[in-house]
């Protein structure tokens, strides 16, 4: 993949992150842009639940609903995600033969062969989820592509943190307004 195309995609995604504070909208556009820019089969973002034990589907593009809803990704059963959640990107040339992959049968049925997984980093360098890029062919990702995916994962972390802070601020303001209204009514 050409570096200039990757930079243009980073620019487009940065614009999306700046334009909206709605995580579903932002992450939905990110997975689509990443899959298209990398000519990949699909892209998937999963976020850790509150317990930190399950990666829940949040946004995906290029994959079937059947595959996206195949079952929970339990961190304790997914060695790939255990490694990624410690901050290490993972590349797998053939998921059908890699014992670390939790759903190899479903991946085979979906036509997935190669995979890159990178951590989504939130505030304070806390890993909050993963971004996966799937290929339908045996593919070696270039260093530029791996850096691109990591850069996008960092933008996802920023987008999620901005949305979290916005919604917390909005909720605080609603509570303050309700308090003022109540005080003046009494």
PDB file of N, CA and C in Angstrom, residues 54-109:
ATOM      1  N   UNK A  54     -14.149  -9.295  28.907  1.00  0.00           N
ATOM      2  CA  UNK A  54     -14.815  -9.558  27.624  1.00  0.00           C
ATOM      3  C   UNK A  54     -14.547  -8.397  26.676  1.00  0.00           C
ATOM      4  N   UNK A  55     -14.215  -8.734  25.433  1.00  0.00           N
ATOM      5  CA  UNK A  55     -14.107  -7.716  24.382  1.00  0.00           C
ATOM      6  C   UNK A  55     -15.429  -7.708  23.624  1.00  0.00           C
ATOM      7  N   UNK A  56     -16.149  -6.617  23.733  1.00  0.00           N
ATOM      8  CA  UNK A  56     -17.476  -6.517  23.129  1.00  0.00           C
ATOM      9  C   UNK A  56     -17.370  -5.855  21.756  1.00  0.00           C
ATOM     10  N   UNK A  57     -18.163  -6.370  20.788  1.00  0.00           N
ATOM     11  CA  UNK A  57     -18.130  -5.748  19.456  1.00  0.00           C
ATOM     12  C   UNK A  57     -18.671  -4.332  19.506  1.00  0.00           C
ATOM     13  N   UNK A  58     -17.967  -3.423  18.857  1.00  0.00           N
ATOM     14  CA  UNK A  58     -18.430  -2.036  18.841  1.00  0.00           C
ATOM     15  C   UNK A  58     -18.665  -1.539  17.427  1.00  0.00           C
ATOM     16  N   UNK A  59     -17.730  -1.778  16.520  1.00  0.00           N
ATOM     17  CA  UNK A  59     -17.899  -1.339  15.131  1.00  0.00           C
ATOM     18  C   UNK A  59     -17.153  -2.310  14.221  1.00  0.00           C
ATOM     19  N   UNK A  60     -17.760  -2.605  13.074  1.00  0.00           N
ATOM     20  CA  UNK A  60     -17.081  -3.460  12.109  1.00  0.00           C
ATOM     21  C   UNK A  60     -17.521  -3.098  10.703  1.00  0.00           C
ATOM     22  N   UNK A  61     -16.678  -3.471   9.750  1.00  0.00           N
ATOM     23  CA  UNK A  61     -16.962  -3.206   8.345  1.00  0.00           C
ATOM     24  C   UNK A  61     -16.359  -4.341   7.523  1.00  0.00           C
ATOM     25  N   UNK A  62     -17.120  -4.800   6.525  1.00  0.00           N
ATOM     26  CA  UNK A  62     -16.605  -5.819   5.607  1.00  0.00           C
ATOM     27  C   UNK A  62     -16.779  -7.241   6.082  1.00  0.00           C
ATOM     28  N   UNK A  63     -17.355  -7.424   7.243  1.00  0.00           N
ATOM     29  CA  UNK A  63     -17.559  -8.752   7.817  1.00  0.00           C
ATOM     30  C   UNK A  63     -19.057  -9.006   7.930  1.00  0.00           C
ATOM     31  N   UNK A  64     -19.449 -10.276   7.921  1.00  0.00           N
ATOM     32  CA  UNK A  64     -20.870 -10.605   8.025  1.00  0.00           C
ATOM     33  C   UNK A  64     -21.353 -10.384   9.464  1.00  0.00           C
ATOM     34  N   UNK A  65     -22.647 -10.146   9.607  1.00  0.00           N
ATOM     35  CA  UNK A  65     -23.234 -10.036  10.946  1.00  0.00           C
ATOM     36  C   UNK A  65     -23.057 -11.353  11.699  1.00  0.00           C
ATOM     37  N   UNK A  66     -23.142 -12.460  10.967  1.00  0.00           N
ATOM     38  CA  UNK A  66     -22.975 -13.777  11.585  1.00  0.00           C
ATOM     39  C   UNK A  66     -21.600 -13.869  12.244  1.00  0.00           C
ATOM     40  N   UNK A  67     -20.553 -13.434  11.531  1.00  0.00           N
ATOM     41  CA  UNK A  67     -19.206 -13.492  12.092  1.00  0.00           C
ATOM     42  C   UNK A  67     -19.068 -12.508  13.264  1.00  0.00           C
ATOM     43  N   UNK A  68     -19.610 -11.307  13.081  1.00  0.00           N
ATOM     44  CA  UNK A  68     -19.473 -10.288  14.130  1.00  0.00           C
ATOM     45  C   UNK A  68     -20.156 -10.719  15.426  1.00  0.00           C
ATOM     46  N   UNK A  69     -21.234 -11.508  15.295  1.00  0.00           N
ATOM     47  CA  UNK A  69     -21.983 -11.926  16.477  1.00  0.00           C
ATOM     48  C   UNK A  69     -21.679 -13.370  16.862  1.00  0.00           C
ATOM     49  N   UNK A  70     -20.544 -13.907  16.468  1.00  0.00           N
ATOM     50  CA  UNK A  70     -20.214 -15.321  16.661  1.00  0.00           C
ATOM     51  C   UNK A  70     -20.122 -15.732  18.118  1.00  0.00           C
ATOM     52  N   UNK A  71     -19.927 -14.816  18.985  1.00  0.00           N
ATOM     53  CA  UNK A  71     -19.821 -15.129  20.401  1.00  0.00           C
ATOM     54  C   UNK A  71     -18.888 -14.153  21.075  1.00  0.00           C
ATOM     55  N   UNK A  72     -18.882 -14.181  22.390  1.00  0.00           N
ATOM     56  CA  UNK A  72     -18.033 -13.229  23.106  1.00  0.00           C
ATOM     57  C   UNK A  72     -16.555 -13.569  22.942  1.00  0.00           C
ATOM     58  N   UNK A  73     -15.762 -12.543  22.901  1.00  0.00           N
ATOM     59  CA  UNK A  73     -14.317 -12.773  22.915  1.00  0.00           C
ATOM     60  C   UNK A  73     -13.890 -12.635  24.373  1.00  0.00           C
ATOM     61  N   UNK A  74     -13.688 -13.796  24.978  1.00  0.00           N
ATOM     62  CA  UNK A  74     -13.280 -13.823  26.377  1.00  0.00           C
ATOM     63  C   UNK A  74     -11.764 -13.721  26.434  1.00  0.00           C
ATOM     64  N   UNK A  75     -11.289 -12.711  27.118  1.00  0.00           N
ATOM     65  CA  UNK A  75      -9.850 -12.460  27.170  1.00  0.00           C
ATOM     66  C   UNK A  75      -9.103 -13.687  27.695  1.00  0.00           C
ATOM     67  N   UNK A  76      -9.694 -14.387  28.650  1.00  0.00           N
ATOM     68  CA  UNK A  76      -9.021 -15.557  29.231  1.00  0.00           C
ATOM     69  C   UNK A  76      -8.861 -16.700  28.224  1.00  0.00           C
ATOM     70  N   UNK A  77      -9.697 -16.709  27.150  1.00  0.00           N
ATOM     71  CA  UNK A  77      -9.633 -17.769  26.146  1.00  0.00           C
ATOM     72  C   UNK A  77      -8.917 -17.337  24.866  1.00  0.00           C
ATOM     73  N   UNK A  78      -8.588 -16.083  24.746  1.00  0.00           N
ATOM     74  CA  UNK A  78      -7.969 -15.566  23.535  1.00  0.00           C
ATOM     75  C   UNK A  78      -6.533 -15.121  23.821  1.00  0.00           C
ATOM     76  N   UNK A  79      -5.602 -15.976  23.500  1.00  0.00           N
ATOM     77  CA  UNK A  79      -4.198 -15.645  23.766  1.00  0.00           C
ATOM     78  C   UNK A  79      -3.745 -14.438  22.953  1.00  0.00           C
ATOM     79  N   UNK A  80      -4.313 -14.298  21.752  1.00  0.00           N
ATOM     80  CA  UNK A  80      -3.983 -13.128  20.926  1.00  0.00           C
ATOM     81  C   UNK A  80      -4.344 -11.850  21.671  1.00  0.00           C
ATOM     82  N   UNK A  81      -5.569 -11.806  22.168  1.00  0.00           N
ATOM     83  CA  UNK A  81      -6.019 -10.591  22.837  1.00  0.00           C
ATOM     84  C   UNK A  81      -5.289 -10.370  24.155  1.00  0.00           C
ATOM     85  N   UNK A  82      -4.903 -11.440  24.834  1.00  0.00           N
ATOM     86  CA  UNK A  82      -4.106 -11.283  26.058  1.00  0.00           C
ATOM     87  C   UNK A  82      -2.804 -10.552  25.734  1.00  0.00           C
ATOM     88  N   UNK A  83      -2.172 -10.927  24.624  1.00  0.00           N
ATOM     89  CA  UNK A  83      -0.924 -10.273  24.234  1.00  0.00           C
ATOM     90  C   UNK A  83      -1.159  -8.823  23.830  1.00  0.00           C
ATOM     91  N   UNK A  84      -2.222  -8.608  23.044  1.00  0.00           N
ATOM     92  CA  UNK A  84      -2.508  -7.257  22.551  1.00  0.00           C
ATOM     93  C   UNK A  84      -2.902  -6.334  23.704  1.00  0.00           C
ATOM     94  N   UNK A  85      -3.674  -6.851  24.650  1.00  0.00           N
ATOM     95  CA  UNK A  85      -4.108  -6.017  25.771  1.00  0.00           C
ATOM     96  C   UNK A  85      -2.941  -5.632  26.693  1.00  0.00           C
ATOM     97  N   UNK A  86      -1.803  -6.290  26.513  1.00  0.00           N
ATOM     98  CA  UNK A  86      -0.607  -5.872  27.238  1.00  0.00           C
ATOM     99  C   UNK A  86       0.167  -4.819  26.450  1.00  0.00           C
ATOM    100  N   UNK A  87      -0.417  -4.395  25.316  1.00  0.00           N
ATOM    101  CA  UNK A  87       0.179  -3.317  24.542  1.00  0.00           C
ATOM    102  C   UNK A  87       0.990  -3.754  23.341  1.00  0.00           C
ATOM    103  N   UNK A  88       0.953  -5.064  23.011  1.00  0.00           N
ATOM    104  CA  UNK A  88       1.754  -5.586  21.909  1.00  0.00           C
ATOM    105  C   UNK A  88       0.916  -5.859  20.665  1.00  0.00           C
ATOM    106  N   UNK A  89       1.224  -5.218  19.544  1.00  0.00           N
ATOM    107  CA  UNK A  89       0.532  -5.552  18.293  1.00  0.00           C
ATOM    108  C   UNK A  89       0.848  -6.988  17.874  1.00  0.00           C
ATOM    109  N   UNK A  90      -0.115  -7.630  17.216  1.00  0.00           N
ATOM    110  CA  UNK A  90       0.052  -9.017  16.775  1.00  0.00           C
ATOM    111  C   UNK A  90      -0.247  -9.107  15.284  1.00  0.00           C
ATOM    112  N   UNK A  91       0.568  -9.875  14.579  1.00  0.00           N
ATOM    113  CA  UNK A  91       0.310 -10.182  13.182  1.00  0.00           C
ATOM    114  C   UNK A  91       0.266 -11.702  13.052  1.00  0.00           C
ATOM    115  N   UNK A  92      -0.771 -12.220  12.411  1.00  0.00           N
ATOM    116  CA  UNK A  92      -0.895 -13.659  12.181  1.00  0.00           C
ATOM    117  C   UNK A  92      -1.056 -13.889  10.687  1.00  0.00           C
ATOM    118  N   UNK A  93      -0.170 -14.674  10.142  1.00  0.00           N
ATOM    119  CA  UNK A  93      -0.202 -14.908   8.702  1.00  0.00           C
ATOM    120  C   UNK A  93      -1.373 -15.802   8.299  1.00  0.00           C
ATOM    121  N   UNK A  94      -1.707 -16.831   9.125  1.00  0.00           N
ATOM    122  CA  UNK A  94      -2.828 -17.720   8.809  1.00  0.00           C
ATOM    123  C   UNK A  94      -3.567 -18.080  10.098  1.00  0.00           C
ATOM    124  N   UNK A  95      -4.719 -17.430  10.307  1.00  0.00           N
ATOM    125  CA  UNK A  95      -5.469 -17.641  11.545  1.00  0.00           C
ATOM    126  C   UNK A  95      -6.030 -19.061  11.645  1.00  0.00           C
ATOM    127  N   UNK A  96      -6.166 -19.736  10.497  1.00  0.00           N
ATOM    128  CA  UNK A  96      -6.749 -21.076  10.501  1.00  0.00           C
ATOM    129  C   UNK A  96      -5.830 -22.094  11.174  1.00  0.00           C
ATOM    130  N   UNK A  97      -4.551 -21.770  11.244  1.00  0.00           N
ATOM    131  CA  UNK A  97      -3.591 -22.717  11.819  1.00  0.00           C
ATOM    132  C   UNK A  97      -2.930 -22.190  13.090  1.00  0.00           C
ATOM    133  N   UNK A  98      -3.344 -21.035  13.558  1.00  0.00           N
ATOM    134  CA  UNK A  98      -2.728 -20.435  14.748  1.00  0.00           C
ATOM    135  C   UNK A  98      -3.549 -20.818  15.987  1.00  0.00           C
ATOM    136  N   UNK A  99      -2.935 -21.489  16.923  1.00  0.00           N
ATOM    137  CA  UNK A  99      -3.653 -21.982  18.100  1.00  0.00           C
ATOM    138  C   UNK A  99      -4.095 -20.864  19.042  1.00  0.00           C
ATOM    139  N   UNK A 100      -3.573 -19.654  18.855  1.00  0.00           N
ATOM    140  CA  UNK A 100      -3.947 -18.547  19.733  1.00  0.00           C
ATOM    141  C   UNK A 100      -5.296 -17.937  19.378  1.00  0.00           C
ATOM    142  N   UNK A 101      -5.825 -18.274  18.196  1.00  0.00           N
ATOM    143  CA  UNK A 101      -7.062 -17.664  17.707  1.00  0.00           C
ATOM    144  C   UNK A 101      -8.262 -18.386  18.311  1.00  0.00           C
ATOM    145  N   UNK A 102      -9.200 -17.651  18.930  1.00  0.00           N
ATOM    146  CA  UNK A 102     -10.316 -18.253  19.661  1.00  0.00           C
ATOM    147  C   UNK A 102     -11.369 -18.884  18.750  1.00  0.00           C
ATOM    148  N   UNK A 103     -11.608 -18.351  17.562  1.00  0.00           N
ATOM    149  CA  UNK A 103     -12.664 -18.849  16.687  1.00  0.00           C
ATOM    150  C   UNK A 103     -12.117 -19.208  15.303  1.00  0.00           C
ATOM    151  N   UNK A 104     -11.223 -20.196  15.187  1.00  0.00           N
ATOM    152  CA  UNK A 104     -10.635 -20.506  13.869  1.00  0.00           C
ATOM    153  C   UNK A 104     -11.656 -21.050  12.864  1.00  0.00           C
ATOM    154  N   UNK A 105     -12.613 -21.853  13.312  1.00  0.00           N
ATOM    155  CA  UNK A 105     -13.633 -22.404  12.406  1.00  0.00           C
ATOM    156  C   UNK A 105     -14.475 -21.283  11.797  1.00  0.00           C
ATOM    157  N   UNK A 106     -14.919 -20.349  12.630  1.00  0.00           N
ATOM    158  CA  UNK A 106     -15.737 -19.233  12.143  1.00  0.00           C
ATOM    159  C   UNK A 106     -14.913 -18.330  11.218  1.00  0.00           C
ATOM    160  N   UNK A 107     -13.632 -18.165  11.525  1.00  0.00           N
ATOM    161  CA  UNK A 107     -12.772 -17.350  10.652  1.00  0.00           C
ATOM    162  C   UNK A 107     -12.629 -18.010   9.289  1.00  0.00           C
ATOM    163  N   UNK A 108     -12.470 -19.326   9.278  1.00  0.00           N
ATOM    164  CA  UNK A 108     -12.356 -20.057   8.020  1.00  0.00           C
ATOM    165  C   UNK A 108     -13.626 -19.923   7.198  1.00  0.00           C
ATOM    166  N   UNK A 109     -14.782 -20.063   7.853  1.00  0.00           N
ATOM    167  CA  UNK A 109     -16.071 -19.919   7.164  1.00  0.00           C
ATOM    168  C   UNK A 109     -16.264 -18.499   6.630  1.00  0.00           C
TER     169      UNK A 109
END
